[in-house]
CSV table of C-alpha atoms in Angstrom, one decimal:
chain,number,residue,atom,x,y,z
Q,1,MET,CA,24.7,-2.4,-9.2
Q,2,GLN,CA,22.0,-3.6,-11.6
Q,3,TYR,CA,18.8,-4.4,-9.6
Q,4,LYS,CA,17.0,-7.6,-10.5
Q,5,ILE,CA,13.5,-7.0,-9.2
Q,6,LEU,CA,11.1,-4.1,-8.5
Q,7,ALA,CA,8.6,-4.7,-5.7
Q,8,SER,CA,5.8,-2.1,-5.9
Q,9,ASP,CA,2.9,-1.3,-3.6
Q,10,TYR,CA,-0.5,-1.2,-5.4
Q,11,ASP,CA,-2.6,1.7,-4.0
Q,12,ASN,CA,-1.1,5.1,-4.3
Q,13,THR,CA,2.2,3.8,-5.6
Q,14,LEU,CA,1.4,1.9,-8.8
Q,15,VAL,CA,-2.2,3.2,-9.1
Q,16,PRO,CA,-3.7,6.4,-7.6
Q,17,PHE,CA,-6.4,5.3,-5.1
Q,18,GLY,CA,-9.9,5.3,-6.7
Q,19,GLU,CA,-8.6,5.1,-10.3
Q,20,SER,CA,-9.4,1.9,-12.2
Q,21,GLN,CA,-5.9,1.0,-13.4
Q,22,PRO,CA,-2.3,2.2,-13.8
Q,23,ARG,CA,-1.8,5.2,-16.0
Q,24,PRO,CA,-0.3,4.7,-19.5
Q,25,ALA,CA,3.2,5.9,-18.5
Q,26,MET,CA,3.3,3.4,-15.7
Q,27,VAL,CA,2.2,0.5,-17.9
Q,28,LYS,CA,4.9,1.4,-20.5
Q,29,ALA,CA,7.6,1.7,-17.9
Q,30,VAL,CA,6.9,-1.7,-16.3
Q,31,LYS,CA,6.7,-3.5,-19.7
Q,32,LYS,CA,10.0,-1.9,-20.6
Q,33,LEU,CA,11.6,-3.1,-17.3
Q,34,GLN,CA,10.4,-6.6,-17.9
Q,35,ALA,CA,11.6,-6.6,-21.6
Q,36,ALA,CA,15.0,-5.7,-20.2
Q,37,GLY,CA,15.0,-8.8,-17.9
Q,38,GLY,CA,13.8,-7.2,-14.7
Q,39,LYS,CA,11.1,-8.9,-12.7
Q,40,PHE,CA,8.0,-6.9,-11.5
Q,41,VAL,CA,6.6,-7.8,-8.2
Q,42,LEU,CA,3.2,-6.4,-7.0
Q,43,SER,CA,3.4,-6.0,-3.2
Q,44,THR,CA,0.1,-5.2,-1.5
Q,45,GLY,CA,-2.1,-5.6,1.4
Q,46,ARG,CA,-4.7,-7.0,-0.9
Q,47,SER,CA,-5.2,-10.7,-1.3
Q,48,TRP,CA,-5.0,-12.6,-4.6
Q,49,PRO,CA,-8.8,-12.3,-5.4
Q,50,ALA,CA,-8.4,-8.5,-5.3
Q,51,ILE,CA,-5.6,-8.2,-7.8
Q,52,ASN,CA,-6.3,-10.9,-10.5
Q,53,ARG,CA,-9.2,-9.2,-12.3
Q,54,LYS,CA,-8.8,-9.1,-16.0
Q,55,GLY,CA,-7.5,-5.8,-17.2
Q,56,GLN,CA,-7.1,-4.5,-13.7
Q,57,LEU,CA,-3.5,-3.5,-14.2
Q,58,GLY,CA,-4.0,-2.1,-17.6
Q,59,GLY,CA,-1.8,-4.5,-19.5
Q,60,ILE,CA,0.8,-5.0,-16.7
Q,61,ARG,CA,1.5,-8.6,-15.9
Q,62,PHE,CA,3.3,-9.1,-12.7
Q,63,ASP,CA,5.8,-11.9,-12.3
Q,64,TYR,CA,5.1,-12.5,-8.7
Q,65,ALA,CA,2.8,-10.9,-6.0
Q,66,ILE,CA,3.4,-10.4,-2.3
Q,67,THR,CA,-0.1,-10.4,-1.0
Q,68,CYS,CA,-1.8,-9.9,2.4
Q,69,ASN,CA,1.1,-7.7,3.5
Q,70,GLY,CA,3.7,-10.5,3.1
Q,71,ALA,CA,1.6,-13.3,4.6
Q,72,CYS,CA,1.1,-15.0,1.2
Q,73,VAL,CA,3.5,-14.8,-1.8
Q,74,VAL,CA,2.2,-16.1,-5.2
Q,75,ASP,CA,3.4,-16.5,-8.7
Q,76,LYS,CA,1.7,-14.9,-11.7
Q,77,ASN,CA,-0.9,-17.6,-11.8
Q,78,GLY,CA,-1.8,-17.4,-8.1
Q,79,ALA,CA,0.2,-20.5,-7.0
Q,80,ILE,CA,1.5,-20.1,-3.5
Q,81,VAL,CA,5.2,-19.6,-3.2
Q,82,ALA,CA,5.3,-19.0,0.6
Q,83,GLU,CA,2.6,-18.4,3.2
Q,84,HIS,CA,2.1,-17.5,6.9
Q,85,PRO,CA,-1.6,-18.0,7.7
Q,86,MET,CA,-3.2,-16.9,11.0
Q,87,THR,CA,-3.8,-19.4,13.8
Q,88,ASN,CA,-7.2,-20.3,15.3
Q,89,GLU,CA,-6.3,-18.4,18.5
Q,90,GLU,CA,-5.4,-15.3,16.6
Q,91,MET,CA,-8.5,-15.3,14.5
Q,92,TYR,CA,-10.9,-16.0,17.3
Q,93,ALA,CA,-9.4,-13.2,19.4
Q,94,LEU,CA,-10.2,-10.7,16.7
Q,95,VAL,CA,-13.7,-12.1,16.2
Q,96,ASP,CA,-14.4,-12.0,20.0
Q,97,PHE,CA,-13.2,-8.4,20.4
Q,98,CYS,CA,-14.9,-7.0,17.3
Q,99,GLU,CA,-18.2,-8.8,18.2
Q,100,ASP,CA,-18.1,-7.3,21.7
Q,101,TYR,CA,-18.0,-3.8,20.3
Q,102,ASN,CA,-19.6,-4.2,16.9
Q,103,TYR,CA,-16.4,-3.2,15.0
Q,104,PRO,CA,-16.2,-4.2,11.3
Q,105,LEU,CA,-13.9,-7.1,10.7
Q,106,GLN,CA,-13.0,-9.1,7.6
Q,107,PHE,CA,-10.6,-12.0,6.9
Q,108,ASP,CA,-8.6,-12.4,3.8
Q,109,PHE,CA,-9.0,-15.9,2.4
Q,110,LYS,CA,-7.7,-17.4,-0.8
Q,111,ASP,CA,-10.9,-16.9,-2.7
Q,112,ALA,CA,-12.4,-13.7,-1.3
Q,113,TYR,CA,-12.7,-11.2,1.6
Q,114,TYR,CA,-15.2,-12.5,4.2
Q,115,ALA,CA,-16.8,-10.0,6.6
Q,116,TYR,CA,-17.2,-11.8,9.9
Q,117,CYS,CA,-18.5,-8.8,11.7
Q,118,GLU,CA,-20.6,-5.9,10.4
Q,119,TYR,CA,-20.8,-6.9,6.8
Q,120,ASP,CA,-23.2,-4.2,5.8
Q,121,ILE,CA,-20.8,-1.5,7.0
Q,122,LEU,CA,-17.8,-2.9,5.2
Q,123,HIS,CA,-19.7,-3.5,2.0
Q,124,LYS,CA,-21.0,0.1,2.0
Q,125,TYR,CA,-17.5,1.4,2.4
Q,126,TYR,CA,-16.2,-0.7,-0.6
Q,127,GLU,CA,-19.0,0.6,-2.7
Q,128,GLN,CA,-18.1,4.2,-1.9
Q,129,MET,CA,-14.4,3.6,-2.5
Q,130,ASN,CA,-15.2,2.2,-6.0
Q,131,SER,CA,-11.7,0.7,-6.3
Q,132,VAL,CA,-11.3,-2.3,-8.6
Q,133,GLY,CA,-11.1,-5.6,-6.8
Q,134,LEU,CA,-12.1,-4.3,-3.4
Q,135,ASP,CA,-15.3,-5.8,-2.0
Q,136,CYS,CA,-16.3,-8.5,0.5
Q,137,VAL,CA,-18.8,-11.2,0.9
Q,138,ASP,CA,-21.1,-11.9,3.9
Q,139,GLY,CA,-19.2,-14.2,6.1
Q,140,GLU,CA,-21.1,-13.6,9.3
Q,141,ASP,CA,-22.0,-17.3,9.5
Q,142,GLN,CA,-18.3,-17.5,10.5
Q,143,ASP,CA,-17.6,-20.8,8.9
Q,144,ARG,CA,-15.2,-20.1,6.0
Q,145,HIS,CA,-12.1,-20.8,8.2
Q,146,LEU,CA,-13.3,-24.4,8.6
Q,147,ILE,CA,-11.8,-25.0,5.1
Q,148,ASP,CA,-8.5,-23.2,5.6
Q,149,MET,CA,-7.2,-20.3,7.6
Q,150,PRO,CA,-7.0,-16.7,6.5
Q,151,HIS,CA,-3.7,-15.1,5.7
Q,152,ALA,CA,-4.7,-11.6,7.1
Q,153,ALA,CA,-7.5,-9.5,8.5
Q,154,PHE,CA,-8.8,-6.0,8.2
Q,155,CYS,CA,-10.7,-3.9,10.7
Q,156,ILE,CA,-12.0,-0.5,11.5
Q,157,PHE,CA,-11.3,0.7,15.0
Q,158,PRO,CA,-12.2,4.0,16.7
Q,159,GLU,CA,-9.7,5.9,18.9
Q,160,GLY,CA,-8.5,3.8,21.8
Q,161,ALA,CA,-9.8,0.4,20.5
Q,162,LEU,CA,-6.3,-0.8,19.4
Q,163,GLU,CA,-5.0,-0.1,22.9
Q,164,ARG,CA,-7.9,-2.1,24.5
Q,165,PHE,CA,-7.2,-5.0,22.1
Q,166,HIS,CA,-3.5,-5.1,23.1
Q,167,GLU,CA,-4.4,-5.0,26.8
Q,168,LYS,CA,-6.4,-8.2,26.4
Q,169,TYR,CA,-4.7,-10.0,23.5
Q,170,GLY,CA,-1.2,-8.4,23.3
Q,171,HIS,CA,0.4,-11.7,24.1
Q,172,LEU,CA,-0.6,-12.9,20.6
Q,173,GLY,CA,1.8,-10.3,19.0
Q,174,LEU,CA,-0.5,-9.5,16.1
Q,175,HIS,CA,0.9,-6.9,13.7
Q,176,PHE,CA,-1.5,-4.0,13.1
Q,177,MET,CA,-0.7,-1.6,10.3
Q,178,GLN,CA,-2.7,1.6,9.9
Q,179,VAL,CA,-3.7,2.1,6.2
Q,180,GLY,CA,-5.5,4.8,4.3
Q,181,GLY,CA,-7.0,8.0,5.7
Q,182,GLN,CA,-9.0,8.7,8.9
Q,183,LEU,CA,-12.8,8.7,9.0
Q,184,PRO,CA,-14.6,11.8,10.2
Q,185,ASP,CA,-15.4,10.1,13.5
Q,186,GLY,CA,-11.7,9.5,14.2
Q,187,SER,CA,-11.8,5.8,13.2
Q,188,HIS,CA,-8.8,4.2,11.5
Q,189,PHE,CA,-8.4,1.3,9.1
Q,190,TYR,CA,-6.0,-1.5,10.0
Q,191,ASP,CA,-4.5,-4.4,8.1
Q,192,ILE,CA,-3.6,-7.2,10.5
Q,193,VAL,CA,-1.1,-10.1,10.0
Q,194,ARG,CA,0.8,-12.4,12.3
Q,195,GLY,CA,3.6,-11.0,14.4
Q,196,GLY,CA,6.9,-10.8,12.5
Q,197,ILE,CA,5.1,-10.7,9.1
Q,198,ASP,CA,5.1,-7.7,6.8
Q,199,LYS,CA,5.9,-7.0,3.2
Q,200,GLY,CA,9.6,-7.1,4.1
Q,201,ALA,CA,9.2,-10.7,5.2
Q,202,GLY,CA,7.3,-11.5,2.0
Q,203,LEU,CA,10.1,-9.9,-0.1
Q,204,ALA,CA,12.7,-12.0,1.8
Q,205,ASP,CA,10.7,-15.2,1.2
Q,206,LEU,CA,10.5,-14.4,-2.5
Q,207,CYS,CA,14.1,-13.5,-2.9
Q,208,GLU,CA,15.1,-16.8,-1.2
Q,209,LYS,CA,12.9,-18.7,-3.6
Q,210,MET,CA,14.4,-16.8,-6.6
Q,211,GLY,CA,18.0,-17.3,-5.4
Q,212,LEU,CA,18.5,-13.5,-5.1
Q,213,SER,CA,19.7,-11.3,-2.2
Q,214,LEU,CA,17.6,-8.5,-0.8
Q,215,ALA,CA,20.3,-6.2,-2.0
Q,216,GLU,CA,19.2,-6.9,-5.6
Q,217,ALA,CA,15.7,-5.7,-4.9
Q,218,VAL,CA,14.1,-2.2,-5.2
Q,219,ALA,CA,11.0,-1.5,-3.2
Q,220,THR,CA,8.5,1.3,-3.6
Q,221,GLY,CA,5.6,2.2,-1.3
Q,222,ASP,CA,3.7,5.0,0.5
Q,223,SER,CA,2.2,3.8,3.7
Q,224,ALA,CA,2.8,2.1,7.1
Q,225,ASN,CA,2.3,-1.4,5.6
Q,226,ASP,CA,5.2,-0.7,3.3
Q,227,VAL,CA,7.8,0.2,6.0
Q,228,GLY,CA,9.2,-3.4,6.4
Q,229,MET,CA,9.7,-3.7,2.7
Q,230,LEU,CA,11.3,-0.3,2.3
Q,231,LYS,CA,13.8,-1.2,5.0
Q,232,ALA,CA,14.5,-4.7,3.8
Q,233,ALA,CA,15.2,-3.9,0.1
Q,234,GLY,CA,18.5,-2.9,-1.3
Q,235,LEU,CA,16.9,0.4,-2.2
Q,236,GLY,CA,13.7,1.6,-0.6
Q,237,CYS,CA,11.8,4.5,-2.2
Q,238,CYS,CA,8.8,6.3,-0.8
Q,239,MET,CA,6.4,8.2,-3.0
Q,240,SER,CA,6.2,11.9,-2.2
Q,241,ASN,CA,2.5,11.3,-1.4
Q,242,GLY,CA,3.6,8.8,1.3
Q,243,THR,CA,3.2,9.0,5.1
Q,244,ASP,CA,6.0,10.4,7.3
Q,245,GLU,CA,6.5,6.9,8.7
Q,246,ALA,CA,7.1,5.5,5.2
Q,247,LYS,CA,9.4,8.3,4.2
Q,248,ALA,CA,11.5,7.8,7.3
Q,249,ALA,CA,11.9,4.1,6.5
Q,250,ALA,CA,12.9,4.8,2.8
Q,251,ASP,CA,16.4,5.5,1.4
Q,252,ARG,CA,14.9,8.3,-0.7
Q,253,VAL,CA,11.7,10.0,-1.8
Q,254,ILE,CA,10.5,10.0,-5.4
Q,255,GLY,CA,7.6,11.7,-7.3
Q,256,ASP,CA,3.9,11.6,-6.4
Q,257,VAL,CA,1.9,8.7,-7.8
Q,258,ARG,CA,-0.1,11.2,-9.7
Q,259,GLU,CA,3.0,12.4,-11.5
Q,260,ASP,CA,4.1,8.9,-12.4
Q,261,GLY,CA,6.9,8.9,-9.8
Q,262,LEU,CA,7.5,5.1,-10.1
Q,263,ALA,CA,7.8,5.3,-13.9
Q,264,ALA,CA,10.6,7.9,-13.5
Q,265,LEU,CA,12.4,5.6,-11.0
Q,266,ILE,CA,12.3,2.7,-13.5
Q,267,GLU,CA,13.8,5.0,-16.2
Q,268,GLU,CA,16.6,6.1,-13.8
Q,269,LEU,CA,17.6,2.7,-12.3
Q,270,TRP,CA,17.2,0.4,-15.4
Q,271,PHE,CA,17.8,2.8,-18.3
Q,272,ASP,CA,20.2,5.5,-17.0
Q,273,GLY,CA,17.5,8.2,-17.1
Q,274,PRO,CA,17.5,11.4,-15.0
Q,275,LYS,CA,17.3,11.0,-11.2
Q,276,ALA,CA,13.7,10.5,-10.1
Q,277,GLU,CA,12.8,13.3,-7.7
Q,278,PRO,CA,9.6,14.8,-6.5
Q,279,SER,CA,8.4,18.0,-8.1
Q,280,ASP,CA,7.3,21.1,-6.2
Q,281,ARG,CA,3.6,20.5,-7.0
Q,282,SER,CA,1.1,19.9,-4.3
Q,283,PHE,CA,-1.5,17.2,-5.1
Q,284,GLY,CA,-3.4,17.1,-1.8
Q,285,SER,CA,-4.3,13.9,0.1
Q,286,ALA,CA,-3.8,10.7,-1.9
Q,287,TRP,CA,-6.6,9.1,0.1
Q,288,GLU,CA,-9.2,11.8,-0.6
Q,289,THR,CA,-11.7,9.3,-2.0
Q,290,MET,CA,-11.5,7.1,1.2
Q,291,GLU,CA,-11.6,10.1,3.5
Q,292,ARG,CA,-14.7,11.5,1.9
């Protein structure tokens, strides 16, 4: 069948982590897809403020964006198409827990990332990552949610902390997704959304609004937060640099982000090009910048 939309993860699917924008081959492929009538959907754990910087996508203009891991879907201008913001109870549980143990915690609002706990630590990490659009503002006054509620959260937990959170607040059913690499001390990065929400739910919301079926969508990703989308789409493709969990959820594996694997997939599916398959080359960890 002819697929109608391509939903692509951002980091390490469309753009190698730490690089400032998509590579020329990716830009060319996406523009070619759109010229042929296909719709390009950016699907990311990032919020709208972290993807709308001028020139950030190197000339690519997405038609829609699934942001905050499916909790907020927007059009190309940032107008909300569908949303699932956190509740007060969910947000306060995260704040209370992270304050008790001094764990870094940020919330993803419509205008920016607000660090509610340990701003200095989070800001330092963003500076080290040097990835376009990623930074936070000091929200330790903890009053931004009085305007509207966040769509998602992000935290850094050491080993065992997630289990302790679930022991106390498991009844809330929050969805934690491990993203990125592991820090030298064993800590992990987690994106957090409401229970039942993931990029797959965001893709379903968007397809419903567009009058399409999920079978008409292709999804590409590399990490745990892409699993729902890879399973939901008519065709789910994991990058060869992806995690074992993402590969298991996908219908097939394509080339590494650093060999323009997604560009090859577009050529195959929309323009009858050769089958997009991973090469035998080893590129090392895709999250090397973060892990350092």
